[in-house]
Amino acid sequence: MLQKKGRLKLGMKLDLWIAKTESGVEYLPVSNDVALSSVLLPFEFHKDPADRIIVAQSRILSMPIVTSDLAIIDCPHVETIW
């Protein structure tokens, strides 16, 4: 959706980008724990469900998030990289 809105530039069509990155990227399913955690975050965070899932996944896996999204960067409860 970000690519469609012009907020993310991949330099190629999305399906080609995914095919080229499959060997270096691990796509994780949204588990029941992540889904539940995303609605029960123990702190104030905006209401975008996708961002809440990303933050919950990061917290459960203790992994940083690669993002330029200021709402996530400003969240003191997750580590971000950009």
N, CA, C and O atoms as a CHARMM CRD file, in Angstrom:
* protein
*
  328
    1    1 MET  N      0.81900  -1.19000   0.00000 PROA 1      0.00000
    2    1 MET  CA     0.00000   0.00000   0.00000 PROA 1      0.00000
    3    1 MET  C      0.86700   1.25900   0.00000 PROA 1      0.00000
    4    1 MET  O      0.52600   2.25900  -0.63200 PROA 1      0.00000
    5    2 LEU  N      1.98600   1.19700   0.71400 PROA 2      0.00000
    6    2 LEU  CA     2.87900   2.35900   0.72400 PROA 2      0.00000
    7    2 LEU  C      3.45200   2.62700  -0.65800 PROA 2      0.00000
    8    2 LEU  O      3.63400   3.78100  -1.04800 PROA 2      0.00000
    9    3 GLN  N      3.73600   1.56200  -1.39800 PROA 3      0.00000
   10    3 GLN  CA     4.24000   1.74100  -2.75200 PROA 3      0.00000
   11    3 GLN  C      3.16000   2.37300  -3.62600 PROA 3      0.00000
   12    3 GLN  O      3.45100   3.28200  -4.40300 PROA 3      0.00000
   13    4 LYS  N      1.92800   1.90700  -3.50800 PROA 4      0.00000
   14    4 LYS  CA     0.82600   2.47300  -4.28500 PROA 4      0.00000
   15    4 LYS  C      0.62700   3.95200  -3.98100 PROA 4      0.00000
   16    4 LYS  O      0.29700   4.73500  -4.87200 PROA 4      0.00000
   17    5 LYS  N      0.82600   4.33400  -2.72600 PROA 5      0.00000
   18    5 LYS  CA     0.65900   5.72500  -2.31100 PROA 5      0.00000
   19    5 LYS  C      1.87400   6.59000  -2.65600 PROA 5      0.00000
   20    5 LYS  O      1.84400   7.80800  -2.48100 PROA 5      0.00000
   21    6 GLY  N      2.94700   5.95300  -3.14800 PROA 6      0.00000
   22    6 GLY  CA     4.15000   6.69800  -3.48900 PROA 6      0.00000
   23    6 GLY  C      5.04600   7.00400  -2.29800 PROA 6      0.00000
   24    6 GLY  O      5.98300   7.79300  -2.41700 PROA 6      0.00000
   25    7 ARG  N      4.76900   6.39200  -1.15400 PROA 7      0.00000
   26    7 ARG  CA     5.57100   6.63300   0.04900 PROA 7      0.00000
   27    7 ARG  C      6.74000   5.66700   0.17600 PROA 7      0.00000
   28    7 ARG  O      7.62100   5.85700   1.01400 PROA 7      0.00000
   29    8 LEU  N      6.74700   4.62200  -0.66500 PROA 8      0.00000
   30    8 LEU  CA     7.83300   3.65100  -0.68000 PROA 8      0.00000
   31    8 LEU  C      8.20500   3.39500  -2.12400 PROA 8      0.00000
   32    8 LEU  O      7.35100   3.04100  -2.93700 PROA 8      0.00000
   33    9 LYS  N      9.48300   3.57100  -2.45100 PROA 9      0.00000
   34    9 LYS  CA     9.95200   3.36500  -3.81600 PROA 9      0.00000
   35    9 LYS  C     10.85600   2.14000  -3.83600 PROA 9      0.00000
   36    9 LYS  O     11.91200   2.12800  -3.20400 PROA 9      0.00000
   37   10 LEU  N     10.43700   1.11600  -4.56100 PROA 10     0.00000
   38   10 LEU  CA    11.20400  -0.12700  -4.64400 PROA 10     0.00000
   39   10 LEU  C     12.03300  -0.21300  -5.91300 PROA 10     0.00000
   40   10 LEU  O     12.95800  -1.02200  -5.98800 PROA 10     0.00000
   41   11 GLY  N     11.72500   0.59900  -6.90400 PROA 11     0.00000
   42   11 GLY  CA    12.46300   0.57100  -8.15400 PROA 11     0.00000
   43   11 GLY  C     12.00700  -0.51700  -9.10800 PROA 11     0.00000
   44   11 GLY  O     12.57200  -0.67500 -10.19000 PROA 11     0.00000
   45   12 MET  N     10.99000  -1.26800  -8.71400 PROA 12     0.00000
   46   12 MET  CA    10.43100  -2.33400  -9.55800 PROA 12     0.00000
   47   12 MET  C      9.05900  -2.69300  -9.01100 PROA 12     0.00000
   48   12 MET  O      8.66700  -2.23500  -7.93800 PROA 12     0.00000
   49   13 LYS  N      8.33200  -3.51800  -9.76000 PROA 13     0.00000
   50   13 LYS  CA     7.01700  -3.95200  -9.30300 PROA 13     0.00000
   51   13 LYS  C      7.16300  -4.78600  -8.02800 PROA 13     0.00000
   52   13 LYS  O      8.15700  -5.48800  -7.83800 PROA 13     0.00000
   53   14 LEU  N      6.16700  -4.69500  -7.17400 PROA 14     0.00000
   54   14 LEU  CA     6.21700  -5.35100  -5.87200 PROA 14     0.00000
   55   14 LEU  C      6.45300  -6.85800  -5.97800 PROA 14     0.00000
   56   14 LEU  O      7.26100  -7.40200  -5.22500 PROA 14     0.00000
   57   15 ASP  N      5.77400  -7.53500  -6.88600 PROA 15     0.00000
   58   15 ASP  CA     5.95500  -8.98700  -6.99500 PROA 15     0.00000
   59   15 ASP  C      7.38800  -9.35000  -7.38400 PROA 15     0.00000
   60   15 ASP  O      7.91500 -10.36300  -6.92400 PROA 15     0.00000
   61   16 LEU  N      8.02200  -8.53200  -8.22800 PROA 16     0.00000
   62   16 LEU  CA     9.42400  -8.77600  -8.58800 PROA 16     0.00000
   63   16 LEU  C     10.34200  -8.52800  -7.39800 PROA 16     0.00000
   64   16 LEU  O     11.29500  -9.27700  -7.18000 PROA 16     0.00000
   65   17 TRP  N     10.05800  -7.47700  -6.62500 PROA 17     0.00000
   66   17 TRP  CA    10.86800  -7.16100  -5.44300 PROA 17     0.00000
   67   17 TRP  C     10.79900  -8.31200  -4.44200 PROA 17     0.00000
   68   17 TRP  O     11.82200  -8.73200  -3.90200 PROA 17     0.00000
   69   18 ILE  N      9.59300  -8.82000  -4.19700 PROA 18     0.00000
   70   18 ILE  CA     9.43400  -9.93900  -3.25900 PROA 18     0.00000
   71   18 ILE  C     10.19900 -11.15800  -3.75400 PROA 18     0.00000
   72   18 ILE  O     10.88200 -11.82000  -2.97200 PROA 18     0.00000
   73   19 ALA  N     10.09200 -11.45900  -5.03700 PROA 19     0.00000
   74   19 ALA  CA    10.81600 -12.61100  -5.60100 PROA 19     0.00000
   75   19 ALA  C     12.32500 -12.44500  -5.43100 PROA 19     0.00000
   76   19 ALA  O     13.01900 -13.41500  -5.12800 PROA 19     0.00000
   77   20 LYS  N     12.84000 -11.22900  -5.62200 PROA 20     0.00000
   78   20 LYS  CA    14.29000 -10.99400  -5.51200 PROA 20     0.00000
   79   20 LYS  C     14.77800 -11.03400  -4.07100 PROA 20     0.00000
   80   20 LYS  O     15.94600 -11.33700  -3.82600 PROA 20     0.00000
   81   21 THR  N     13.90500 -10.73300  -3.11400 PROA 21     0.00000
   82   21 THR  CA    14.33900 -10.67500  -1.71600 PROA 21     0.00000
   83   21 THR  C     14.02100 -11.93600  -0.92800 PROA 21     0.00000
   84   21 THR  O     14.40800 -12.04300   0.23600 PROA 21     0.00000
   85   22 GLU  N     13.33000 -12.89000  -1.53000 PROA 22     0.00000
   86   22 GLU  CA    12.91400 -14.08500  -0.79400 PROA 22     0.00000
   87   22 GLU  C     14.06900 -14.83700  -0.15300 PROA 22     0.00000
   88   22 GLU  O     13.90100 -15.41000   0.92300 PROA 22     0.00000
   89   23 SER  N     15.22000 -14.84900  -0.77800 PROA 23     0.00000
   90   23 SER  CA    16.33400 -15.60300  -0.20800 PROA 23     0.00000
   91   23 SER  C     16.97700 -14.89000   0.97200 PROA 23     0.00000
   92   23 SER  O     17.68000 -15.52800   1.75500 PROA 23     0.00000
   93   24 GLY  N     16.76000 -13.58900   1.12600 PROA 24     0.00000
   94   24 GLY  CA    17.38700 -12.85800   2.21800 PROA 24     0.00000
   95   24 GLY  C     16.42500 -12.34200   3.26300 PROA 24     0.00000
   96   24 GLY  O     16.84800 -11.69300   4.22000 PROA 24     0.00000
   97   25 VAL  N     15.13400 -12.61500   3.10500 PROA 25     0.00000
   98   25 VAL  CA    14.13100 -12.10500   4.03000 PROA 25     0.00000
   99   25 VAL  C     13.29100 -13.26400   4.53600 PROA 25     0.00000
  100   25 VAL  O     12.87100 -14.12600   3.76300 PROA 25     0.00000
  101   26 GLU  N     13.05100 -13.27800   5.82800 PROA 26     0.00000
  102   26 GLU  CA    12.16200 -14.29000   6.39300 PROA 26     0.00000
  103   26 GLU  C     10.81500 -13.63800   6.68600 PROA 26     0.00000
  104   26 GLU  O     10.72800 -12.69400   7.47100 PROA 26     0.00000
  105   27 TYR  N      9.77500 -14.14900   6.05100 PROA 27     0.00000
  106   27 TYR  CA     8.42600 -13.63800   6.26900 PROA 27     0.00000
  107   27 TYR  C      7.79800 -14.42700   7.40700 PROA 27     0.00000
  108   27 TYR  O      7.72700 -15.65500   7.35600 PROA 27     0.00000
  109   28 LEU  N      7.34400 -13.72000   8.42900 PROA 28     0.00000
  110   28 LEU  CA     6.80000 -14.37700   9.60700 PROA 28     0.00000
  111   28 LEU  C      5.28100 -14.33400   9.60300 PROA 28     0.00000
  112   28 LEU  O      4.69100 -13.31000   9.25800 PROA 28     0.00000
  113   29 PRO  N      4.63800 -15.43900   9.98400 PROA 29     0.00000
  114   29 PRO  CA     3.18000 -15.41300  10.08900 PROA 29     0.00000
  115   29 PRO  C      2.76500 -14.62100  11.32300 PROA 29     0.00000
  116   29 PRO  O      3.54900 -14.45100  12.25700 PROA 29     0.00000
  117   30 VAL  N      1.55200 -14.15000  11.31500 PROA 30     0.00000
  118   30 VAL  CA     1.00400 -13.47200  12.49400 PROA 30     0.00000
  119   30 VAL  C      0.37500 -14.55900  13.36100 PROA 30     0.00000
  120   30 VAL  O     -0.70400 -15.06700  13.05900 PROA 30     0.00000
  121   31 SER  N      1.06400 -14.90100  14.43100 PROA 31     0.00000
  122   31 SER  CA     0.57900 -15.95000  15.33000 PROA 31     0.00000
  123   31 SER  C     -0.55200 -15.40500  16.20100 PROA 31     0.00000
  124   31 SER  O     -0.79600 -14.19900  16.24400 PROA 31     0.00000
  125   32 ASN  N     -1.22900 -16.30800  16.88600 PROA 32     0.00000
  126   32 ASN  CA    -2.26500 -15.89000  17.82100 PROA 32     0.00000
  127   32 ASN  C     -1.68700 -15.00700  18.91200 PROA 32     0.00000
  128   32 ASN  O     -2.32500 -14.04000  19.32800 PROA 32     0.00000
  129   33 ASP  N     -0.47100 -15.33000  19.38800 PROA 33     0.00000
  130   33 ASP  CA     0.17700 -14.51200  20.42000 PROA 33     0.00000
  131   33 ASP  C      0.42400 -13.08800  19.93300 PROA 33     0.00000
  132   33 ASP  O      0.19700 -12.12500  20.66500 PROA 33     0.00000
  133   34 VAL  N      0.88500 -12.96500  18.70700 PROA 34     0.00000
  134   34 VAL  CA     1.15000 -11.63300  18.15200 PROA 34     0.00000
  135   34 VAL  C     -0.15800 -10.86900  17.97500 PROA 34     0.00000
  136   34 VAL  O     -0.24800  -9.69400  18.33000 PROA 34     0.00000
  137   35 ALA  N     -1.16300 -11.53000  17.43000 PROA 35     0.00000
  138   35 ALA  CA    -2.45200 -10.86800  17.22300 PROA 35     0.00000
  139   35 ALA  C     -3.02600 -10.38100  18.54300 PROA 35     0.00000
  140   35 ALA  O     -3.48700  -9.24300  18.63200 PROA 35     0.00000
  141   36 LEU  N     -3.00800 -11.21900  19.56300 PROA 36     0.00000
  142   36 LEU  CA    -3.52300 -10.83700  20.86700 PROA 36     0.00000
  143   36 LEU  C     -2.68300  -9.71000  21.47100 PROA 36     0.00000
  144   36 LEU  O     -3.22700  -8.73900  21.99700 PROA 36     0.00000
  145   37 SER  N     -1.37800  -9.84000  21.39500 PROA 37     0.00000
  146   37 SER  CA    -0.49500  -8.80800  21.94200 PROA 37     0.00000
  147   37 SER  C     -0.69800  -7.46500  21.26000 PROA 37     0.00000
  148   37 SER  O     -0.55600  -6.41700  21.89000 PROA 37     0.00000
  149   38 SER  N     -1.03100  -7.49400  19.97600 PROA 38     0.00000
  150   38 SER  CA    -1.20200  -6.23200  19.24400 PROA 38     0.00000
  151   38 SER  C     -2.40400  -5.42800  19.75300 PROA 38     0.00000
  152   38 SER  O     -2.41300  -4.20100  19.65600 PROA 38     0.00000
  153   39 VAL  N     -3.40200  -6.10400  20.28800 PROA 39     0.00000
  154   39 VAL  CA    -4.55600  -5.37500  20.82700 PROA 39     0.00000
  155   39 VAL  C     -4.43300  -5.12300  22.32100 PROA 39     0.00000
  156   39 VAL  O     -5.21300  -4.36000  22.89300 PROA 39     0.00000
  157   40 LEU  N     -3.45400  -5.76200  22.95600 PROA 40     0.00000
  158   40 LEU  CA    -3.25300  -5.59900  24.39600 PROA 40     0.00000
  159   40 LEU  C     -1.91000  -4.95600  24.72600 PROA 40     0.00000
  160   40 LEU  O     -1.35500  -5.20100  25.79700 PROA 40     0.00000
  161   41 LEU  N     -1.38300  -4.13700  23.81700 PROA 41     0.00000
  162   41 LEU  CA    -0.10200  -3.47300  24.10200 PROA 41     0.00000
  163   41 LEU  C     -0.21300  -2.73700  25.44300 PROA 41     0.00000
  164   41 LEU  O     -1.18500  -2.01700  25.67600 PROA 41     0.00000
  165   42 PRO  N      0.77900  -2.91600  26.32500 PROA 42     0.00000
  166   42 PRO  CA     0.68300  -2.34000  27.67400 PROA 42     0.00000
  167   42 PRO  C      1.07800  -0.86000  27.74000 PROA 42     0.00000
  168   42 PRO  O      1.55300  -0.38800  28.77300 PROA 42     0.00000
  169   43 PHE  N      0.88400  -0.13700  26.64200 PROA 43     0.00000
  170   43 PHE  CA     1.21000   1.27700  26.58000 PROA 43     0.00000
  171   43 PHE  C      0.37200   1.90400  25.48800 PROA 43     0.00000
  172   43 PHE  O     -0.19400   1.20400  24.64800 PROA 43     0.00000
  173   44 GLU  N      0.29100   3.23200  25.49800 PROA 44     0.00000
  174   44 GLU  CA    -0.46200   3.94500  24.46800 PROA 44     0.00000
  175   44 GLU  C      0.29000   3.87600  23.14700 PROA 44     0.00000
  176   44 GLU  O      1.49500   4.12100  23.09300 PROA 44     0.00000
  177   45 PHE  N     -0.42700   3.54400  22.09300 PROA 45     0.00000
  178   45 PHE  CA     0.15000   3.49900  20.76000 PROA 45     0.00000
  179   45 PHE  C     -0.99000   3.73600  19.79000 PROA 45     0.00000
  180   45 PHE  O     -2.13900   3.42400  20.10000 PROA 45     0.00000
  181   46 HSD  N     -0.69400   4.28200  18.62400 PROA 46     0.00000
  182   46 HSD  CA    -1.78300   4.64200  17.72000 PROA 46     0.00000
  183   46 HSD  C     -2.57400   3.41900  17.26800 PROA 46     0.00000
  184   46 HSD  O     -2.18100   2.28600  17.54600 PROA 46     0.00000
  185   47 LYS  N     -3.67200   3.64200  16.58300 PROA 47     0.00000
  186   47 LYS  CA    -4.64300   2.58700  16.31400 PROA 47     0.00000
  187   47 LYS  C     -4.43300   1.80000  15.01900 PROA 47     0.00000
  188   47 LYS  O     -5.22600   0.90200  14.73600 PROA 47     0.00000
  189   48 ASP  N     -3.41300   2.09200  14.22800 PROA 48     0.00000
  190   48 ASP  CA    -3.19800   1.37000  12.97100 PROA 48     0.00000
  191   48 ASP  C     -2.91200  -0.10300  13.27500 PROA 48     0.00000
  192   48 ASP  O     -1.89200  -0.41900  13.88900 PROA 48     0.00000
  193   49 PRO  N     -3.80500  -1.01000  12.85000 PROA 49     0.00000
  194   49 PRO  CA    -3.62500  -2.43100  13.19100 PROA 49     0.00000
  195   49 PRO  C     -2.32300  -3.02700  12.66700 PROA 49     0.00000
  196   49 PRO  O     -1.70400  -3.83900  13.35500 PROA 49     0.00000
  197   50 ALA  N     -1.89600  -2.64700  11.47500 PROA 50     0.00000
  198   50 ALA  CA    -0.65200  -3.20000  10.92200 PROA 50     0.00000
  199   50 ALA  C      0.54500  -2.77100  11.76600 PROA 50     0.00000
  200   50 ALA  O      1.41700  -3.58800  12.06300 PROA 50     0.00000
  201   51 ASP  N      0.59400  -1.50500  12.15300 PROA 51     0.00000
  202   51 ASP  CA     1.70400  -1.03600  12.98700 PROA 51     0.00000
  203   51 ASP  C      1.68200  -1.69900  14.35300 PROA 51     0.00000
  204   51 ASP  O      2.73600  -2.01200  14.90700 PROA 51     0.00000
  205   52 ARG  N      0.50600  -1.91400  14.89800 PROA 52     0.00000
  206   52 ARG  CA     0.39400  -2.59300  16.19500 PROA 52     0.00000
  207   52 ARG  C      0.91900  -4.03000  16.09400 PROA 52     0.00000
  208   52 ARG  O      1.57600  -4.51600  17.01400 PROA 52     0.00000
  209   53 ILE  N      0.63200  -4.70200  14.98900 PROA 53     0.00000
  210   53 ILE  CA     1.13400  -6.06700  14.77700 PROA 53     0.00000
  211   53 ILE  C      2.65700  -6.04700  14.66000 PROA 53     0.00000
  212   53 ILE  O      3.33200  -6.90400  15.23200 PROA 53     0.00000
  213   54 ILE  N      3.19700  -5.08800  13.93300 PROA 54     0.00000
  214   54 ILE  CA     4.65100  -4.97700  13.78500 PROA 54     0.00000
  215   54 ILE  C      5.31000  -4.76000  15.14400 PROA 54     0.00000
  216   54 ILE  O      6.31000  -5.40500  15.45800 PROA 54     0.00000
  217   55 VAL  N      4.76000  -3.86400  15.94300 PROA 55     0.00000
  218   55 VAL  CA     5.31500  -3.58700  17.27400 PROA 55     0.00000
  219   55 VAL  C      5.19800  -4.81700  18.16700 PROA 55     0.00000
  220   55 VAL  O      6.14900  -5.15500  18.87300 PROA 55     0.00000
  221   56 ALA  N      4.06000  -5.48800  18.15000 PROA 56     0.00000
  222   56 ALA  CA     3.88200  -6.68700  18.97400 PROA 56     0.00000
  223   56 ALA  C      4.87300  -7.77800  18.56100 PROA 56     0.00000
  224   56 ALA  O      5.48400  -8.41800  19.41600 PROA 56     0.00000
  225   57 GLN  N      5.03200  -7.99000  17.26100 PROA 57     0.00000
  226   57 GLN  CA     5.98000  -8.99800  16.76400 PROA 57     0.00000
  227   57 GLN  C      7.40200  -8.67000  17.23000 PROA 57     0.00000
  228   57 GLN  O      8.14000  -9.55300  17.66600 PROA 57     0.00000
  229   58 SER  N      7.77000  -7.41000  17.13500 PROA 58     0.00000
  230   58 SER  CA     9.09700  -6.96900  17.56100 PROA 58     0.00000
  231   58 SER  C      9.32600  -7.25600  19.04100 PROA 58     0.00000
  232   58 SER  O     10.38300  -7.74800  19.43500 PROA 58     0.00000
  233   59 ARG  N      8.33500  -6.94700  19.83900 PROA 59     0.00000
  234   59 ARG  CA     8.47100  -7.15500  21.28400 PROA 59     0.00000
  235   59 ARG  C      8.55200  -8.64100  21.62600 PROA 59     0.00000
  236   59 ARG  O      9.36500  -9.03500  22.46300 PROA 59     0.00000
  237   60 ILE  N      7.72800  -9.46800  20.99400 PROA 60     0.00000
  238   60 ILE  CA     7.73000 -10.90800  21.27700 PROA 60     0.00000
  239   60 ILE  C      9.05600 -11.54500  20.86800 PROA 60     0.00000
  240   60 ILE  O      9.58400 -12.39800  21.58300 PROA 60     0.00000
  241   61 LEU  N      9.59400 -11.13300  19.72100 PROA 61     0.00000
  242   61 LEU  CA    10.84000 -11.71600  19.22300 PROA 61     0.00000
  243   61 LEU  C     12.09600 -10.98800  19.70600 PROA 61     0.00000
  244   61 LEU  O     13.21400 -11.42700  19.43600 PROA 61     0.00000
  245   62 SER  N     11.90800  -9.87500  20.42000 PROA 62     0.00000
  246   62 SER  CA    13.04000  -9.04000  20.87200 PROA 62     0.00000
  247   62 SER  C     13.94200  -8.67500  19.69800 PROA 62     0.00000
  248   62 SER  O     15.16500  -8.79900  19.76300 PROA 62     0.00000
  249   63 MET  N     13.29800  -8.22000  18.62000 PROA 63     0.00000
  250   63 MET  CA    14.02000  -7.84800  17.41000 PROA 63     0.00000
  251   63 MET  C     13.72000  -6.39400  17.06700 PROA 63     0.00000
  252   63 MET  O     12.59900  -5.93200  17.27400 PROA 63     0.00000
  253   64 PRO  N     14.70800  -5.66600  16.54500 PROA 64     0.00000
  254   64 PRO  CA    14.45400  -4.28300  16.13400 PROA 64     0.00000
  255   64 PRO  C     13.60700  -4.22700  14.86500 PROA 64     0.00000
  256   64 PRO  O     13.51400  -5.19700  14.11200 PROA 64     0.00000
  257   65 ILE  N     12.99900  -3.07700  14.65400 PROA 65     0.00000
  258   65 ILE  CA    12.15700  -2.82800  13.49100 PROA 65     0.00000
  259   65 ILE  C     12.89800  -1.88500  12.55000 PROA 65     0.00000
  260   65 ILE  O     13.40200  -0.84900  12.98500 PROA 65     0.00000
  261   66 VAL  N     12.97000  -2.22800  11.27900 PROA 66     0.00000
  262   66 VAL  CA    13.53700  -1.34100  10.26800 PROA 66     0.00000
  263   66 VAL  C     12.37800  -0.50500   9.73400 PROA 66     0.00000
  264   66 VAL  O     11.48300  -1.02400   9.06800 PROA 66     0.00000
  265   67 THR  N     12.40100   0.78600  10.03000 PROA 67     0.00000
  266   67 THR  CA    11.29000   1.65200   9.65100 PROA 67     0.00000
  267   67 THR  C     11.71000   3.11400   9.60800 PROA 67     0.00000
  268   67 THR  O     12.68300   3.52100  10.24300 PROA 67     0.00000
  269   68 SER  N     10.95500   3.88800   8.84800 PROA 68     0.00000
  270   68 SER  CA    11.09000   5.34100   8.89700 PROA 68     0.00000
  271   68 SER  C      9.81200   5.95400   9.46200 PROA 68     0.00000
  272   68 SER  O      9.65000   7.17500   9.45700 PROA 68     0.00000
  273   69 ASP  N      8.89900   5.10400   9.95200 PROA 69     0.00000
  274   69 ASP  CA     7.62600   5.53400  10.51200 PROA 69     0.00000
  275   69 ASP  C      7.87000   6.19300  11.87200 PROA 69     0.00000
  276   69 ASP  O      8.30600   5.53800  12.81900 PROA 69     0.00000
  277   70 LEU  N      7.58600   7.48300  11.95500 PROA 70     0.00000
  278   70 LEU  CA     7.87200   8.22900  13.18200 PROA 70     0.00000
  279   70 LEU  C      7.07100   7.73400  14.38100 PROA 70     0.00000
  280   70 LEU  O      7.55800   7.79600  15.51000 PROA 70     0.00000
  281   71 ALA  N      5.86000   7.24800  14.16100 PROA 71     0.00000
  282   71 ALA  CA     5.05700   6.73400  15.27700 PROA 71     0.00000
  283   71 ALA  C      5.74600   5.53900  15.91900 PROA 71     0.00000
  284   71 ALA  O      5.71500   5.38100  17.14000 PROA 71     0.00000
  285   72 ILE  N      6.36700   4.69700  15.09900 PROA 72     0.00000
  286   72 ILE  CA     7.08300   3.53600  15.63700 PROA 72     0.00000
  287   72 ILE  C      8.43400   3.96300  16.20200 PROA 72     0.00000
  288   72 ILE  O      8.82700   3.50300  17.27400 PROA 72     0.00000
  289   73 ILE  N      9.14000   4.82500  15.50600 PROA 73     0.00000
  290   73 ILE  CA    10.44400   5.31300  15.98100 PROA 73     0.00000
  291   73 ILE  C     10.30100   5.99100  17.33800 PROA 73     0.00000
  292   73 ILE  O     11.15900   5.83000  18.20500 PROA 73     0.00000
  293   74 ASP  N      9.22000   6.75000  17.52800 PROA 74     0.00000
  294   74 ASP  CA     8.99700   7.47400  18.77800 PROA 74     0.00000
  295   74 ASP  C      8.50000   6.58200  19.91500 PROA 74     0.00000
  296   74 ASP  O      8.40800   7.03000  21.05800 PROA 74     0.00000
  297   75 CYS  N      8.18300   5.33900  19.61100 PROA 75     0.00000
  298   75 CYS  CA     7.70900   4.41500  20.64500 PROA 75     0.00000
  299   75 CYS  C      8.91000   3.92000  21.46300 PROA 75     0.00000
  300   75 CYS  O      9.78100   3.24000  20.92100 PROA 75     0.00000
  301   76 PRO  N      8.96700   4.24700  22.74100 PROA 76     0.00000
  302   76 PRO  CA    10.14400   3.87300  23.55200 PROA 76     0.00000
  303   76 PRO  C     10.20100   2.39000  23.89800 PROA 76     0.00000
  304   76 PRO  O     11.17100   1.94000  24.50900 PROA 76     0.00000
  305   77 HSD  N      9.19300   1.63000  23.52600 PROA 77     0.00000
  306   77 HSD  CA     9.10400   0.23100  23.93600 PROA 77     0.00000
  307   77 HSD  C      9.63700  -0.74800  22.88600 PROA 77     0.00000
  308   77 HSD  O      9.60600  -1.96100  23.09500 PROA 77     0.00000
  309   78 VAL  N     10.12500  -0.22300  21.75900 PROA 78     0.00000
  310   78 VAL  CA    10.72800  -1.06200  20.72600 PROA 78     0.00000
  311   78 VAL  C     11.99500  -0.38900  20.20200 PROA 78     0.00000
  312   78 VAL  O     12.12700   0.83400  20.23700 PROA 78     0.00000
  313   79 GLU  N     12.91500  -1.20800  19.72000 PROA 79     0.00000
  314   79 GLU  CA    14.13700  -0.68700  19.09800 PROA 79     0.00000
  315   79 GLU  C     13.89000  -0.55700  17.59500 PROA 79     0.00000
  316   79 GLU  O     13.31400  -1.44700  16.96800 PROA 79     0.00000
  317   80 THR  N     14.33600   0.56800  17.02800 PROA 80     0.00000
  318   80 THR  CA    14.17700   0.75800  15.59000 PROA 80     0.00000
  319   80 THR  C     15.51900   1.01000  14.93600 PROA 80     0.00000
  320   80 THR  O     16.47300   1.46400  15.56800 PROA 80     0.00000
  321   81 ILE  N     15.56200   0.70100  13.64400 PROA 81     0.00000
  322   81 ILE  CA    16.75900   0.91100  12.82400 PROA 81     0.00000
  323   81 ILE  C     16.30700   1.64200  11.56400 PROA 81     0.00000
  324   81 ILE  O     15.32400   1.25200  10.93400 PROA 81     0.00000
  325   82 TRP  N     17.01700   2.68900  11.20300 PROA 82     0.00000
  326   82 TRP  CA    16.79300   3.33300   9.90700 PROA 82     0.00000
  327   82 TRP  C     17.94000   4.25000   9.62700 PROA 82     0.00000
  328   82 TRP  O     17.96800   4.90300   8.58500 PROA 82     0.00000
